């Protein structure tokens, strides 16, 4: 049956209503006035008996299509209790085409119907229109109005209950903390996730203002943001650390807050849901740390490149300068010599002496330039390779054989392990050191140089000890500086570059050079090398 | 042109004067040596000469010259079938072992340092002269 309208049967007023709705439906369905009256009377006769003592009685009016394809104007009256039959029912039975009582033992179910003319057009849209017509018909009485409102209210309550139930089911199912706060920040609703996660109840949360849940560092800003939002009244997001009661760990949560505002623009509540974003926060932090490191590295690399560039420029400058300085200097040497030779007869002895000084000065300058040239060309352009240090020292001694023999010097070499290095530079290093010792020999004894080595893990310490004049250790930090000399040129010739070159070579080999001495007691130079360049010392 | 045995390229006028003075001192005839100022002039001189019979038997090259350096000139000479037979001596201010090794590898006969003393200038001139006659 297609239901058009229904009337709950509670008292005599409802009887009037039942009659009237019966009349109206019969009318729109196209029955004659007699037919209308018959149907409406039959309906009200049945109802009259029911309203005497109803429990949950209701009349439903509608159109039904029978198995015989006949359309019927139908009324169904039901109640949840049994009603004994009456004279009225007998009367009613005569007024309609079918009258059936299909009441089970504990309830009442009466159906009565009047056949509609064959011409009646059964069409759902039309039936819906009738439903609207009968249900929204202007009320004829205040009672009818109240009755209708009551019915609407009941329907809404049922719907509300239903949707509330759905909401609750939904919030418990989603893996989210969902809660509602009032304007003062009190929790008015929270799903189980929040209570399970925090191990608190709504009451305890409100009493403590979440003090046991929100991280102490987030507490003040958290409530401050909440207070500010009360003024702004727009949706907002915040990240807070909340304590997991199960592990006692704080985990990052993102809270999304949405205001609930009524028609009069009053802020009523805050709806909020919180998601665990701890993993994301940790990744963000790691990325941030990584980014900072990368930035620092970039700055360092930039500085390093600049330094390298300026170093290279400096070396280039030193090379070019010394190279170009040689040119005019060679001319001075040459012309001085040329002058002396060519005009030998004409020159007075004093002039020859002065020219000789010029030659000496030019020679010293040439040595100086040669020293700077050497210093500036020593750099780490090539890779390291295993170098037999014993062989290198022997080669240095061979190169300096003349000077060694001239000074009658004795050189002893102990066993020295091979190291990773640049052979030409190591040769230069030992030549410079031996040459230095040969220069500062003591006039009282036969010059002697002892070269020994000691190995410890990846570190070899080579000591070169002479028995020369030595030096005061207060000058120690100076002797490896460029152009630093402890003696006058008249006593000991030299440019002050040799030991500077030694230090540069040691730096290139990731090593260290130092010395110890007492004046008059010889000097010992201490060289520390990594044996393998790619191993830690 | 036909008498020229030595073609010497050096942009430094004093060095040219020093060596020409030495040539004169040891008795080398004036027209046996021709002086130019850079590598480009060496190449154009040879191009103009054309006939291998008129080529010098020795070319002396300073290294540091404008327009075309001694090293570059050496490379060009040794890679040209017409000129690769001419002896080349490098005549430089300083001994740079790497530079010397490179020039020798390119086919230079020798690498001579410019004289610091009068006597050295005579020895150098004598060496050039002997090489041009050998």
XYZ file of C-alpha atoms in Angstrom:
671
model
C 0.000 0.000 0.000
C 1.129 3.454 -0.729
C 0.690 5.472 2.452
C -0.866 8.880 1.976
C -1.295 9.974 5.560
C -1.680 8.647 9.086
C -3.532 9.711 12.236
C -2.666 8.533 15.715
C -5.776 7.560 17.634
C -5.740 8.849 21.186
C -9.106 10.552 21.881
C -12.406 11.719 20.367
C -10.778 14.650 18.620
C -8.735 12.129 16.646
C -11.973 10.486 15.583
C -13.074 13.727 13.930
C -9.696 13.964 12.252
C -9.852 10.360 11.038
C -13.267 10.995 9.495
C -12.168 14.178 7.847
C -8.970 12.709 6.340
C -11.010 9.698 5.128
C -13.461 12.031 3.418
C -10.749 14.069 1.836
C -8.756 11.138 0.454
C -11.952 9.556 -0.929
C -12.757 12.872 -2.556
C -9.412 13.326 -4.277
C -9.437 9.665 -5.277
C -12.570 10.418 -7.287
C -15.329 8.700 -5.286
C -18.882 10.054 -5.359
C -20.143 11.996 -2.361
C -22.015 8.888 -1.243
C -18.871 6.823 -1.688
C -16.859 9.395 0.267
C -19.308 9.359 3.153
C -19.505 5.582 3.222
C -15.731 5.152 3.382
C -15.219 7.929 5.949
C -18.019 6.611 8.140
C -16.682 3.070 8.008
C -13.252 4.328 9.045
C -14.589 6.424 11.899
C -16.864 3.594 13.111
C -13.885 1.272 13.483
C -11.839 3.984 15.111
C -14.586 4.909 17.553
C -14.270 1.526 19.210
C -10.485 1.799 19.341
C -10.176 5.287 20.894
C -12.178 4.150 23.883
C -9.053 2.518 25.205
C -6.078 2.970 22.846
C -2.510 1.927 23.602
C -0.519 2.937 20.530
C -3.323 3.067 18.005
C -2.888 4.509 14.529
C -4.897 4.926 11.362
C -3.077 4.726 8.061
C -4.782 5.864 4.863
C -3.537 4.981 1.407
C -4.043 3.376 -1.992
C -3.407 -0.343 -2.499
C -3.224 -2.528 -5.594
C -4.783 -5.872 -5.013
C -3.765 -9.228 -6.460
C -6.753 -8.888 -8.750
C -5.178 -5.743 -10.205
C -8.024 -3.708 -8.654
C -7.111 -0.429 -7.011
C -8.497 0.164 -3.575
C -8.837 3.114 -1.287
C -7.531 1.491 1.915
C -7.530 2.238 5.648
C -5.468 0.221 8.126
C -6.139 0.630 11.821
C -3.694 -0.961 14.223
C -3.052 -0.994 17.928
C -0.650 -2.875 20.133
C -3.447 -4.365 22.242
C -6.571 -6.387 21.580
C -9.937 -4.644 21.075
C -13.131 -6.610 21.182
C -15.379 -6.175 18.161
C -18.417 -3.900 18.295
C -21.681 -3.113 16.543
C -19.950 -0.253 14.803
C -17.563 -2.700 13.128
C -20.503 -4.681 11.771
C -21.953 -1.482 10.424
C -18.693 -0.498 8.890
C -18.322 -3.888 7.220
C -21.404 -3.083 5.182
C -20.123 0.298 4.038
C -16.909 -0.909 2.314
C -16.023 -3.559 -0.243
C -13.564 -5.489 1.921
C -13.191 -5.627 5.665
C -10.530 -7.882 7.164
C -9.414 -8.359 10.716
C -6.002 -9.996 10.770
C -5.243 -9.361 14.401
C -2.687 -11.593 16.065
C -3.414 -12.594 19.655
C -1.878 -9.628 21.343
C -2.662 -6.824 18.847
C -5.251 -5.413 16.555
C -4.978 -5.114 12.767
C -8.069 -4.123 10.769
C -7.974 -3.329 7.077
C -10.920 -1.915 5.156
C -11.054 -0.872 1.521
C -13.325 0.528 -1.187
C -12.745 -0.304 -4.836
C -11.750 2.643 -6.970
C -13.213 3.136 -10.420
C -11.287 1.437 -13.281
C -10.688 4.862 -14.750
C -8.622 5.815 -11.702
C -5.102 6.597 -12.850
C -2.609 5.064 -10.432
C 0.488 7.134 -10.592
C 3.100 7.612 -7.876
C 3.599 11.312 -8.509
C -0.050 11.945 -8.073
C -0.115 9.943 -4.865
C 2.802 11.980 -3.545
C 0.893 15.160 -4.321
C -2.093 13.857 -2.361
C 0.182 13.044 0.527
C 1.459 16.605 0.570
C -2.073 17.914 0.253
C -3.461 15.879 3.133
C -0.504 16.395 5.425
C -0.190 20.135 4.872
C -3.848 20.930 4.618
C -4.541 24.135 6.502
C -5.531 23.141 9.951
C -9.141 23.331 10.725
C -8.594 23.271 14.435
C -5.842 24.157 16.886
C -5.920 20.560 18.005
C -5.133 19.355 14.568
C -2.252 21.824 14.389
C -0.788 20.717 17.699
C -1.218 17.127 16.710
C 0.685 17.651 13.520
C 3.508 19.568 15.191
C 3.807 16.840 17.758
C 4.147 14.259 15.062
C 6.865 16.290 13.290
C 8.710 16.719 16.563
C 8.629 13.014 17.246
C 9.987 12.273 13.800
C 12.798 14.765 14.280
C 13.687 13.307 17.653
C 13.942 9.872 16.144
C 16.139 11.209 13.346
C 18.320 13.105 15.787
C 18.805 10.052 17.971
C 19.709 8.101 14.908
C 22.249 10.608 13.615
C 23.777 11.069 17.045
C 24.228 7.338 17.250
C 25.873 7.407 13.830
C 28.232 10.199 14.877
C 29.229 8.364 18.004
C 29.853 5.157 16.084
C 31.849 7.069 13.510
C 34.032 8.903 16.041
C 34.813 5.700 17.869
C 35.743 3.945 14.653
C 38.078 6.599 13.198
C 41.634 6.428 14.550
C 41.416 10.050 15.624
C 41.023 11.862 18.871
C 37.770 13.756 18.519
C 36.458 16.149 21.113
C 34.297 19.151 21.675
C 35.289 21.975 23.976
C 33.189 24.774 25.309
C 34.353 28.381 25.109
C 36.045 28.101 28.509
C 38.051 25.133 27.293
C 36.139 22.439 29.130
C 35.716 19.156 27.335
C 32.032 18.492 26.730
C 32.509 15.501 24.497
C 35.435 13.245 23.753
C 35.660 9.949 21.983
C 37.271 6.881 23.514
C 40.551 7.439 21.714
C 41.296 10.528 23.772
C 40.387 8.886 27.037
C 42.362 5.769 26.188
C 45.402 7.688 24.968
C 45.558 10.069 27.921
C 44.334 7.616 30.506
C 42.149 10.429 31.880
C 38.433 11.013 32.132
C 36.632 14.075 30.810
C 36.267 15.254 34.399
C 39.947 14.818 35.275
C 41.029 16.565 32.079
C 38.828 19.539 32.887
C 39.947 19.636 36.506
C 43.670 19.640 35.638
C 43.327 21.761 32.502
C 45.216 18.947 30.730
C 48.320 19.515 32.883
C 49.181 15.816 32.942
C 48.723 15.443 29.216
C 50.152 18.464 27.378
C 53.944 18.799 27.376
C 55.015 21.458 29.943
C 56.668 23.516 27.183
C 53.465 23.538 25.124
C 51.139 24.226 28.032
C 51.231 27.996 28.250
C 51.278 28.664 24.513
C 48.525 26.097 24.091
C 46.030 27.857 26.336
C 47.160 31.260 25.058
C 46.376 30.191 21.497
C 43.006 28.916 22.686
C 42.209 32.260 24.301
C 43.280 34.163 21.173
C 41.148 31.903 18.998
C 38.107 32.811 21.066
C 38.509 36.333 19.751
C 39.322 35.353 16.151
C 36.698 32.595 15.996
C 38.180 31.108 12.831
C 39.374 27.552 12.317
C 42.957 26.989 13.425
C 45.627 24.333 13.720
C 48.248 23.692 16.357
C 50.952 21.133 17.023
C 51.239 19.923 20.611
C 53.025 17.134 22.419
C 50.569 14.895 24.266
C 51.578 12.199 26.705
C 50.747 8.631 25.815
C 49.563 7.067 29.068
C 50.654 3.628 27.871
C 54.331 4.547 27.332
C 54.660 7.814 29.250
C 56.109 9.338 26.096
C 55.100 12.631 24.596
C 54.076 12.376 20.982
C 53.433 15.208 18.563
C 49.773 15.723 17.647
C 48.202 18.116 15.228
C 44.918 19.568 16.518
C 42.459 21.046 14.050
C 39.965 23.348 15.766
C 36.710 24.377 14.147
C 34.349 26.877 15.799
C 30.639 26.203 16.130
C 28.776 29.517 15.752
C 25.017 29.937 16.089
C 22.587 32.062 14.034
C 23.138 35.007 16.338
C 26.863 34.870 15.752
C 27.667 33.514 19.201
C 30.631 31.177 19.557
C 29.204 28.066 21.165
C 31.781 25.334 20.978
C 35.003 24.186 19.425
C 35.011 20.941 17.510
C 38.442 19.453 17.423
C 40.231 16.430 16.111
C 43.818 15.491 16.731
C 46.094 13.274 14.677
C 49.368 11.714 15.749
C 51.989 13.460 13.583
C 55.009 12.355 15.602
C 56.698 10.493 12.754
C 56.200 13.441 10.440
C 57.618 15.873 13.030
C 60.654 13.699 13.546
C 61.291 13.507 9.827
C 60.868 17.284 9.580
C 63.366 17.809 12.382
C 65.819 15.408 10.806
C 65.433 17.173 7.474
C 65.929 20.546 9.124
C 69.082 19.374 10.919
C 70.303 17.890 7.709
C 69.584 21.106 5.843
C 71.501 23.160 8.400
C 74.437 20.792 8.159
C 74.348 20.996 4.400
C 74.276 24.776 4.560
C 77.242 24.872 6.932
C 79.058 22.454 4.675
C 78.310 24.635 1.664
C 79.644 27.731 3.428
C 82.753 25.829 4.464
C 83.293 24.528 0.973
C 82.842 28.011 -0.408
C 85.380 29.422 2.057
C 87.683 26.551 1.299
C 87.420 27.204 -2.423
C 88.097 30.901 -1.847
C 91.082 30.076 0.309
C 92.381 27.637 -2.235
C 91.909 30.201 -4.970
C 93.731 32.910 -3.059
C 96.463 30.425 -2.201
C 96.824 29.546 -5.841
C 96.818 33.209 -6.799
C 99.510 33.838 -4.201
C 101.624 30.984 -5.484
C 101.124 32.162 -9.039
C 102.140 35.663 -7.973
C 105.212 34.393 -6.161
C 106.192 32.276 -9.143
C 105.739 35.038 -11.686
C 107.427 37.597 -9.465
C 110.457 35.473 -8.821
C 110.635 34.401 -12.442
C 110.412 37.977 -13.717
C 112.746 39.254 -11.017
C 115.438 36.926 -12.320
C 115.504 38.691 -15.667
C 116.836 42.139 -14.635
C 118.941 40.553 -11.914
C 120.731 38.375 -14.448
C 121.486 41.543 -16.453
C 122.953 43.247 -13.379
C 125.155 40.209 -12.746
C 126.146 40.007 -16.381
C 126.908 43.713 -16.874
C 128.877 43.849 -13.625
C 130.978 40.933 -14.743
C 131.216 42.305 -18.306
C 132.364 45.656 -16.966
C 135.024 44.036 -14.792
C 136.348 41.857 -17.614
C 136.145 44.261 -20.499
C 137.587 47.245 -18.691
C 139.889 45.314 -16.371
C 142.891 47.418 -17.235
C 141.192 50.759 -16.970
C 139.421 50.234 -13.606
C 141.029 51.289 -10.339
C 141.302 48.599 -7.636
C 138.623 50.280 -5.503
C 136.114 50.211 -8.383
C 136.852 46.526 -8.905
C 136.149 45.932 -5.191
C 132.820 47.730 -5.418
C 131.877 45.786 -8.541
C 132.736 42.584 -6.681
C 130.303 43.590 -3.909
C 127.670 44.116 -6.590
C 128.225 40.590 -7.859
C 127.897 39.275 -4.278
C 124.662 41.209 -3.725
C 123.224 39.949 -6.980
C 124.141 36.386 -6.050
C 122.347 36.709 -2.714
C 119.325 38.157 -4.387
C 119.334 35.333 -6.893
C 119.388 32.812 -4.055
C 116.533 34.626 -2.381
C 114.485 34.587 -5.552
C 115.346 30.962 -6.116
C 114.163 30.238 -2.557
C 110.847 32.017 -3.069
C 110.435 30.275 -6.393
C 111.013 26.910 -4.746
C 108.700 27.769 -1.859
C 105.903 28.881 -4.174
C 106.152 25.833 -6.404
C 105.902 23.378 -3.514
C 102.281 22.339 -3.335
C 100.112 19.324 -3.344
C 99.452 18.885 -7.048
C 100.354 15.229 -7.265
C 99.188 12.275 -5.206
C 101.124 10.441 -2.520
C 103.047 7.280 -3.264
C 105.109 4.983 -1.047
C 108.545 6.554 -0.634
C 111.658 4.825 0.704
C 112.862 7.513 3.119
C 116.265 5.835 3.614
C 116.899 6.049 -0.122
C 115.758 9.669 -0.211
C 118.155 10.654 2.599
C 120.984 8.802 0.842
C 120.199 10.717 -2.358
C 120.256 14.022 -0.450
C 123.660 13.090 0.994
C 124.942 12.224 -2.477
C 123.730 15.561 -3.853
C 125.516 17.395 -1.058
C 128.626 15.260 -1.096
C 130.923 18.176 -1.824
C 129.755 20.264 1.141
C 129.771 17.251 3.473
C 133.313 16.362 2.520
C 134.417 19.956 2.829
C 133.114 20.096 6.430
C 134.313 16.552 7.170
C 130.861 15.777 8.527
C 129.727 12.367 9.746
C 126.152 11.323 9.012
C 124.536 8.238 10.585
C 121.169 6.963 9.383
C 119.018 4.511 11.326
C 116.278 2.348 9.820
C 113.330 4.445 8.639
C 110.105 2.924 7.331
C 108.673 3.823 3.927
C 105.925 6.423 4.096
C 103.260 7.786 1.756
C 104.653 11.014 0.336
C 105.827 13.120 -2.572
C 109.373 12.005 -3.314
C 110.776 15.264 -4.699
C 109.484 17.200 -1.721
C 110.928 14.748 0.794
C 114.286 15.032 -0.976
C 114.069 18.811 -0.713
C 113.122 18.494 2.981
C 116.156 16.404 3.939
C 118.516 18.484 1.758
C 117.347 21.609 3.521
C 117.674 20.077 6.997
C 121.142 18.598 6.343
C 122.236 21.841 4.703
C 120.967 23.718 7.763
C 122.990 21.482 10.106
C 126.097 21.829 7.944
C 125.706 25.586 8.037
C 125.536 25.934 11.824
C 128.393 23.632 12.763
C 130.422 24.185 15.898
C 134.084 25.097 15.327
C 135.086 22.950 18.342
C 134.139 19.495 17.109
C 133.697 17.303 14.078
C 130.216 17.843 12.658
C 127.928 14.866 13.199
C 124.311 14.292 12.205
C 122.298 11.359 13.549
C 119.023 10.472 11.853
C 116.791 8.032 13.740
C 113.178 6.934 13.548
C 110.547 5.536 15.871
C 107.244 4.054 14.796
C 104.004 3.998 16.720
C 100.916 2.710 14.922
C 100.529 4.894 11.819
C 102.943 7.560 13.076
C 106.650 7.727 12.443
C 108.817 10.227 14.303
C 112.087 11.011 12.540
C 114.721 12.900 14.528
C 117.642 14.676 12.927
C 120.143 15.594 15.649
C 123.296 17.622 14.998
C 126.125 18.713 17.293
C 126.232 22.271 15.973
C 125.868 25.604 17.698
C 122.165 25.053 18.465
C 119.766 27.881 19.253
C 117.771 29.342 22.092
C 114.360 27.650 22.227
C 112.688 31.010 22.790
C 113.166 31.499 19.031
C 111.538 28.158 18.267
C 108.283 29.603 16.921
C 110.264 31.891 14.594
C 112.710 29.571 12.903
C 110.140 27.958 10.588
C 108.777 31.324 9.441
C 109.793 32.711 6.059
C 112.790 35.104 6.000
C 113.432 34.613 9.730
C 117.120 34.508 10.507
C 118.770 34.224 13.925
C 122.212 35.276 12.744
C 123.749 38.066 10.709
C 124.671 37.458 7.095
C 128.341 38.072 7.870
C 128.405 35.078 10.238
C 126.068 32.677 8.446
C 124.847 33.171 4.862
C 121.270 32.288 4.126
C 117.892 33.479 2.976
C 115.624 32.367 5.826
C 113.540 30.327 3.452
C 114.940 26.820 3.895
C 113.131 25.874 7.112
C 109.963 27.615 5.867
C 110.043 25.244 2.903
C 110.483 22.343 5.365
C 107.377 23.350 7.274
C 105.361 23.699 4.064
C 106.442 20.233 2.946
C 105.470 18.793 6.354
C 102.039 20.418 6.073
C 101.521 18.915 2.638
C 102.373 15.517 4.156
C 99.879 16.076 6.997
C 102.821 15.964 9.371
C 104.445 18.270 11.871
C 107.900 19.747 12.343
C 109.397 21.044 15.548
C 112.841 21.308 17.139
C 114.564 21.317 20.485
C 117.928 22.792 21.349
C 120.154 24.575 23.787
C 122.671 27.129 22.589
C 126.019 25.434 22.023
C 124.651 21.908 22.401
C 123.381 21.121 18.942
C 119.846 21.074 17.614
C 117.396 18.247 17.060
C 114.676 18.544 14.414
C 111.643 16.375 15.026
C 109.484 15.298 12.067
C 106.212 13.466 12.596
C 104.674 11.744 9.547
C 101.636 9.560 9.049
C 102.980 6.337 7.515
C 99.804 5.780 5.483
C 98.026 8.942 4.370
C 94.576 7.331 4.324
C 94.720 5.953 7.891
C 94.131 7.846 11.146
C 97.332 8.679 13.031
C 119.570 35.281 -47.019
C 121.584 32.342 -48.112
C 124.397 32.943 -45.628
C 122.198 32.785 -42.556
C 123.010 29.783 -40.352
C 121.363 30.890 -37.118
C 117.885 32.363 -36.630
C 117.551 33.708 -33.072
C 114.196 34.792 -31.583
C 114.198 36.894 -28.399
C 112.001 39.862 -27.508
C 114.650 41.224 -25.096
C 116.836 43.696 -27.006
C 119.608 43.548 -24.372
C 119.846 39.788 -24.611
C 120.059 40.092 -28.398
C 122.870 42.647 -27.997
C 124.723 40.486 -25.461
C 124.681 37.416 -27.698
C 125.514 39.366 -30.867
C 128.425 40.957 -29.003
C 129.598 37.454 -28.039
C 129.240 36.218 -31.647
C 131.355 39.135 -32.827
C 133.925 38.493 -30.074
C 134.404 34.860 -31.166
C 134.585 35.856 -34.815
C 131.251 34.756 -36.261
C 130.479 36.735 -39.419
C 127.756 39.393 -39.067
C 125.379 37.998 -41.693
C 125.443 34.416 -40.339
C 122.941 35.308 -37.581
C 119.488 36.823 -38.047
C 117.478 38.180 -35.110
C 113.672 38.287 -34.764
C 111.483 39.234 -31.798
C 109.016 36.379 -31.449
C 107.775 33.051 -32.739
C 105.432 34.577 -35.294
C 108.359 36.284 -36.966
C 110.249 32.976 -37.013
C 107.381 31.314 -38.884
C 106.874 34.189 -41.336
C 110.622 34.417 -41.971
C 110.723 30.712 -42.863
C 107.595 31.003 -45.012
C 109.083 33.881 -46.902
C 112.382 32.053 -47.395
C 110.469 29.124 -48.930
C 113.488 27.266 -50.276
C 114.926 24.698 -47.802
C 118.390 25.548 -49.097
C 118.059 29.035 -47.619
C 116.847 27.800 -44.201
C 119.094 28.332 -41.171
C 120.656 25.179 -39.726
C 119.840 26.324 -36.156
C 116.933 28.172 -34.575
C 117.438 29.588 -31.058
C 114.245 30.340 -29.142
C 113.706 32.350 -25.995
C 110.729 30.850 -24.120
C 108.908 33.894 -22.796
C 107.996 35.933 -25.871
C 104.847 37.878 -26.853
C 102.522 36.805 -29.711
C 104.022 33.323 -29.997
C 106.040 31.771 -27.184
C 109.184 29.714 -27.708
C 107.391 26.560 -26.640
C 104.565 27.103 -29.111
C 107.047 27.909 -31.896
C 108.958 24.727 -31.116
C 105.736 22.747 -31.382
C 104.867 24.328 -34.744
C 108.311 23.772 -36.173
C 108.484 20.147 -35.111
C 105.018 19.355 -36.437
C 105.709 20.846 -39.865
C 107.336 18.473 -42.362
C 109.228 21.387 -43.995
C 110.841 22.621 -40.756
C 111.106 19.606 -38.484
C 114.681 18.915 -39.657
C 115.983 22.281 -38.381
C 117.796 22.081 -35.016
C 116.179 24.052 -32.227
C 117.863 25.204 -29.007
C 115.854 26.685 -26.153
C 117.506 29.711 -24.594
C 115.856 30.633 -21.308
C 116.353 32.736 -18.196
C 115.887 30.041 -15.596
C 116.270 26.331 -15.407
C 112.880 24.856 -14.837
C 113.212 21.076 -14.859
C 109.644 20.466 -15.949
C 109.833 23.057 -18.731
C 113.136 21.629 -19.868
C 111.774 18.069 -19.946
C 108.757 19.214 -21.960
C 110.887 21.035 -24.528
C 113.233 18.080 -24.893
C 110.220 15.809 -25.407
C 108.984 18.167 -28.145
C 112.264 17.694 -29.992
C 114.554 20.518 -28.818
C 118.266 19.833 -29.223
C 119.148 21.353 -25.849
C 118.035 23.775 -23.191
C 120.530 26.513 -22.400
C 120.374 29.015 -19.531
C 121.089 32.637 -20.395
C 124.584 33.776 -19.281
C 125.228 35.281 -15.862
C 128.830 36.031 -16.669
C 130.696 37.456 -19.624
C 132.633 34.226 -20.069
C 129.400 32.248 -20.161
C 128.093 34.431 -22.998
C 131.155 33.550 -25.046
C 130.702 29.827 -24.316
C 127.049 30.030 -25.328
C 127.812 31.841 -28.594
C 130.485 29.273 -29.359
C 128.022 26.432 -28.674
C 125.433 27.963 -31.024
C 127.999 28.518 -33.728
C 129.357 24.984 -33.521
C 125.850 23.488 -33.601
C 124.977 25.560 -36.682
C 128.047 24.253 -38.461
C 127.736 20.628 -37.336
